Tab-separated table of C-alpha atoms in Angstrom:
chain	number	residue	atom	x	y	z
A	1	MET	CA	19.227	-153.710	7.125
A	2	SER	CA	17.594	-150.332	7.382
A	3	MET	CA	15.116	-148.572	4.403
A	4	ASP	CA	17.189	-145.871	3.934
A	5	ARG	CA	20.027	-148.740	3.086
A	6	ALA	CA	17.745	-151.201	1.460
A	7	LEU	CA	16.358	-148.550	-0.941
A	8	LEU	CA	20.132	-146.997	-1.615
A	9	ILE	CA	20.552	-150.670	-3.101
A	10	ILE	CA	18.019	-150.776	-4.588
A	11	TYR	CA	18.458	-147.439	-6.518
A	12	THR	CA	21.854	-148.319	-7.305
A	13	ILE	CA	20.874	-151.594	-8.840
A	14	GLY	CA	18.469	-150.313	-11.292
A	15	SER	CA	20.393	-147.712	-12.128
A	16	ILE	CA	23.718	-149.715	-13.673
A	17	ALA	CA	20.809	-151.923	-14.903
A	18	SER	CA	18.821	-148.606	-16.613
A	19	PHE	CA	22.127	-148.175	-18.845
A	20	LEU	CA	23.840	-151.982	-18.669
A	21	PRO	CA	22.273	-152.902	-22.173
A	22	GLN	CA	23.483	-149.755	-23.740
A	23	ILE	CA	27.042	-150.513	-22.608
A	24	ILE	CA	26.556	-153.909	-23.897
A	25	LYS	CA	26.112	-152.176	-27.396
A	26	LEU	CA	29.660	-149.849	-27.795
A	27	ILE	CA	30.769	-152.791	-26.575
A	28	ARG	CA	29.574	-155.149	-28.929
A	29	THR	CA	28.859	-152.733	-32.016
A	30	LYS	CA	31.452	-150.590	-31.412
A	31	SER	CA	29.732	-147.434	-32.597
A	32	ALA	CA	28.066	-144.165	-30.952
A	33	ASP	CA	25.833	-143.656	-33.358
A	34	ASP	CA	22.647	-143.660	-31.523
A	35	PHE	CA	23.599	-142.560	-28.457
A	36	SER	CA	22.564	-138.768	-27.583
A	37	LEU	CA	25.920	-137.041	-25.872
A	38	LEU	CA	23.828	-134.442	-23.956
A	39	ALA	CA	21.861	-137.543	-22.759
A	40	TRP	CA	24.834	-138.960	-21.123
A	41	VAL	CA	26.148	-135.434	-20.391
A	42	LEU	CA	22.952	-134.883	-17.929
A	43	PHE	CA	23.925	-138.336	-16.597
A	44	VAL	CA	27.195	-137.915	-15.407
A	45	VAL	CA	26.504	-134.684	-14.056
A	46	THR	CA	23.108	-135.443	-11.628
A	47	SER	CA	25.396	-138.851	-10.518
A	48	GLY	CA	28.640	-136.522	-9.846
A	49	THR	CA	25.947	-134.578	-7.410
A	50	TRP	CA	24.167	-137.749	-6.090
A	51	CYS	CA	27.943	-139.226	-5.451
A	52	LEU	CA	28.804	-135.149	-3.886
A	53	TYR	CA	25.052	-135.279	-1.505
A	54	VAL	CA	26.442	-138.947	-0.149
A	55	TRP	CA	29.255	-137.933	1.033
A	56	LEU	CA	28.024	-134.330	2.255
A	57	TYR	CA	24.965	-135.875	4.254
A	58	THR	CA	25.644	-139.614	4.874
A	59	GLN	CA	29.325	-140.450	5.211
A	60	ASP	CA	27.739	-144.098	4.803
A	61	ALA	CA	30.631	-145.628	3.472
A	62	GLY	CA	28.411	-148.493	1.470
A	63	ALA	CA	26.134	-145.015	-0.075
A	64	ILE	CA	29.495	-143.703	-1.201
A	65	PHE	CA	30.503	-146.705	-2.952
A	66	MET	CA	27.446	-147.522	-4.407
A	67	SER	CA	27.037	-143.423	-5.192
A	68	LEU	CA	30.635	-143.890	-7.046
A	69	LEU	CA	30.271	-146.773	-9.170
A	70	ASP	CA	27.255	-145.299	-10.743
A	71	ALA	CA	29.770	-141.977	-11.765
A	72	ALA	CA	32.049	-144.184	-12.721
A	73	LEU	CA	29.757	-146.530	-14.591
A	74	ASN	CA	28.231	-143.408	-16.093
A	75	ILE	CA	31.506	-141.657	-17.073
A	76	THR	CA	32.826	-145.495	-19.287
A	77	VAL	CA	30.063	-144.800	-20.854
A	78	LEU	CA	30.469	-140.951	-21.914
A	79	ILE	CA	34.052	-141.664	-22.792
A	80	GLN	CA	32.594	-144.208	-25.052
A	81	SER	CA	30.357	-142.960	-26.792
A	82	ILE	CA	32.889	-139.570	-27.493
A	83	TYR	CA	35.521	-141.672	-29.229
A	84	TYR	CA	33.491	-144.128	-31.109
A	85	GLN	CA	32.075	-140.984	-32.202
A	86	LYS	CA	35.171	-139.594	-33.255
A	87	TYR	CA	36.917	-143.540	-34.220
A	88	PRO	CA	33.387	-145.116	-35.293
A	89	GLY	CA	34.798	-148.491	-35.047
A	90	GLY	CA	37.611	-148.155	-32.497
A	91	ARG	CA	40.667	-147.019	-33.731
A	92	LYS	CA	43.142	-149.212	-35.935
A	93	HIS	CA	46.269	-149.133	-33.600
A	94	ASN	CA	49.060	-149.451	-36.341
A	95	ILE	CA	52.737	-150.682	-34.837
A	96	ARG	CA	56.058	-150.286	-36.242
A	97	GLY	CA	58.806	-152.210	-36.088
């Protein structure tokens, strides 16, 4: 394993581990009152930019996959944050029969 690959794996694991508690909190509490939407928008923009960089300059399938995973999780948190700020506690679905 090259040093570049090892650093990429460490970066990806660290990045995912850093916001995993936020994902768990969103799912458990169904509330985004403590979340800054601006911060998550910036996380999505930077992870998207990183994906573009990795794709254009490394073309390494493993690096691209890890970068996309990081970006997808950031986008998930952003979408959940927006949703739970609009519908605190989650939306109650009414099924009409």
